[in-house]
C-alpha positions as a Python dict, from the first residue, in 0.01 Angstrom:
ca = {
    (1, 'M'): (0, 0, 0),
    (2, 'G'): (242, 243, 166),
    (3, 'V'): (192, 493, -113),
    (4, 'L'): (-184, 491, -55),
    (5, 'I'): (-135, 552, 317),
    (6, 'A'): (104, 839, 245),
    (7, 'A'): (-139, 990, -7),
    (8, 'A'): (-424, 964, 244),
    (9, 'G'): (-209, 1132, 508),
    (10, 'L'): (-121, 1413, 271),
    (11, 'G'): (-487, 1455, 185),
    (12, 'A'): (-569, 1478, 555),
    (13, 'V'): (-304, 1745, 607),
    (14, 'V'): (-443, 1953, 321),
    (15, 'W'): (-802, 1902, 434),
    (16, 'A'): (-715, 1998, 793),
    (17, 'A'): (-540, 2312, 668),
    (18, 'R'): (-867, 2407, 502),
    (19, 'G'): (-1062, 2351, 824),
    (20, 'G'): (-1185, 1992, 796),
    (21, 'P'): (-1353, 1798, 1077),
    (22, 'R'): (-1181, 1731, 1410),
    (23, 'W'): (-1077, 1374, 1325),
    (24, 'V'): (-894, 1498, 1015),
    (25, 'H'): (-685, 1726, 1235),
    (26, 'G'): (-582, 1421, 1440),
    (27, 'V'): (-484, 1228, 1129),
    (28, 'A'): (-293, 1530, 1001),
    (29, 'K'): (-100, 1560, 1330),
    (30, 'A'): (-13, 1190, 1319),
    (31, 'T'): (99, 1219, 957),
    (32, 'T'): (316, 1521, 1032),
    (33, 'A'): (471, 1350, 1335),
    (34, 'A'): (546, 1037, 1132),
    (35, 'A'): (706, 1245, 857),
    (36, 'E'): (925, 1427, 1109),
    (37, 'L'): (1026, 1097, 1266),
    (38, 'A'): (1115, 950, 927),
    (39, 'A'): (1315, 1261, 835),
    (40, 'S'): (1500, 1247, 1164),
    (41, 'A'): (1582, 878, 1119),
    (42, 'T'): (1709, 944, 767),
    (43, 'K'): (1921, 1233, 888),
    (44, 'M'): (2071, 1019, 1167),
    (45, 'S'): (2150, 732, 932),
    (46, 'R'): (2336, 968, 700),
    (47, 'R'): (2554, 1079, 991),
    (48, 'G'): (2684, 729, 1045),
    (49, 'G'): (2426, 518, 1219),
    (50, 'G'): (2304, 755, 1487),
    (51, 'N'): (2376, 507, 1765),
    (52, 'G'): (2466, 780, 2012),
    (53, 'N'): (2831, 683, 2043),
    (54, 'T'): (3054, 982, 1984),
    (55, 'T'): (3427, 1017, 2014),
    (56, 'D'): (3543, 1358, 2126),
}
């Protein structure tokens, strides 16, 4: 199910890049934001949890 949602989001991004309807641009923005959020979460987890506690 998740793969289908990701594929639909990717399709929306490509369609919006080619000038699709207004609603596709909204879906593309949401897809891009979700991808950035997921990448950020992955990056933080690789650093050691990303809980904000630092020891300097």
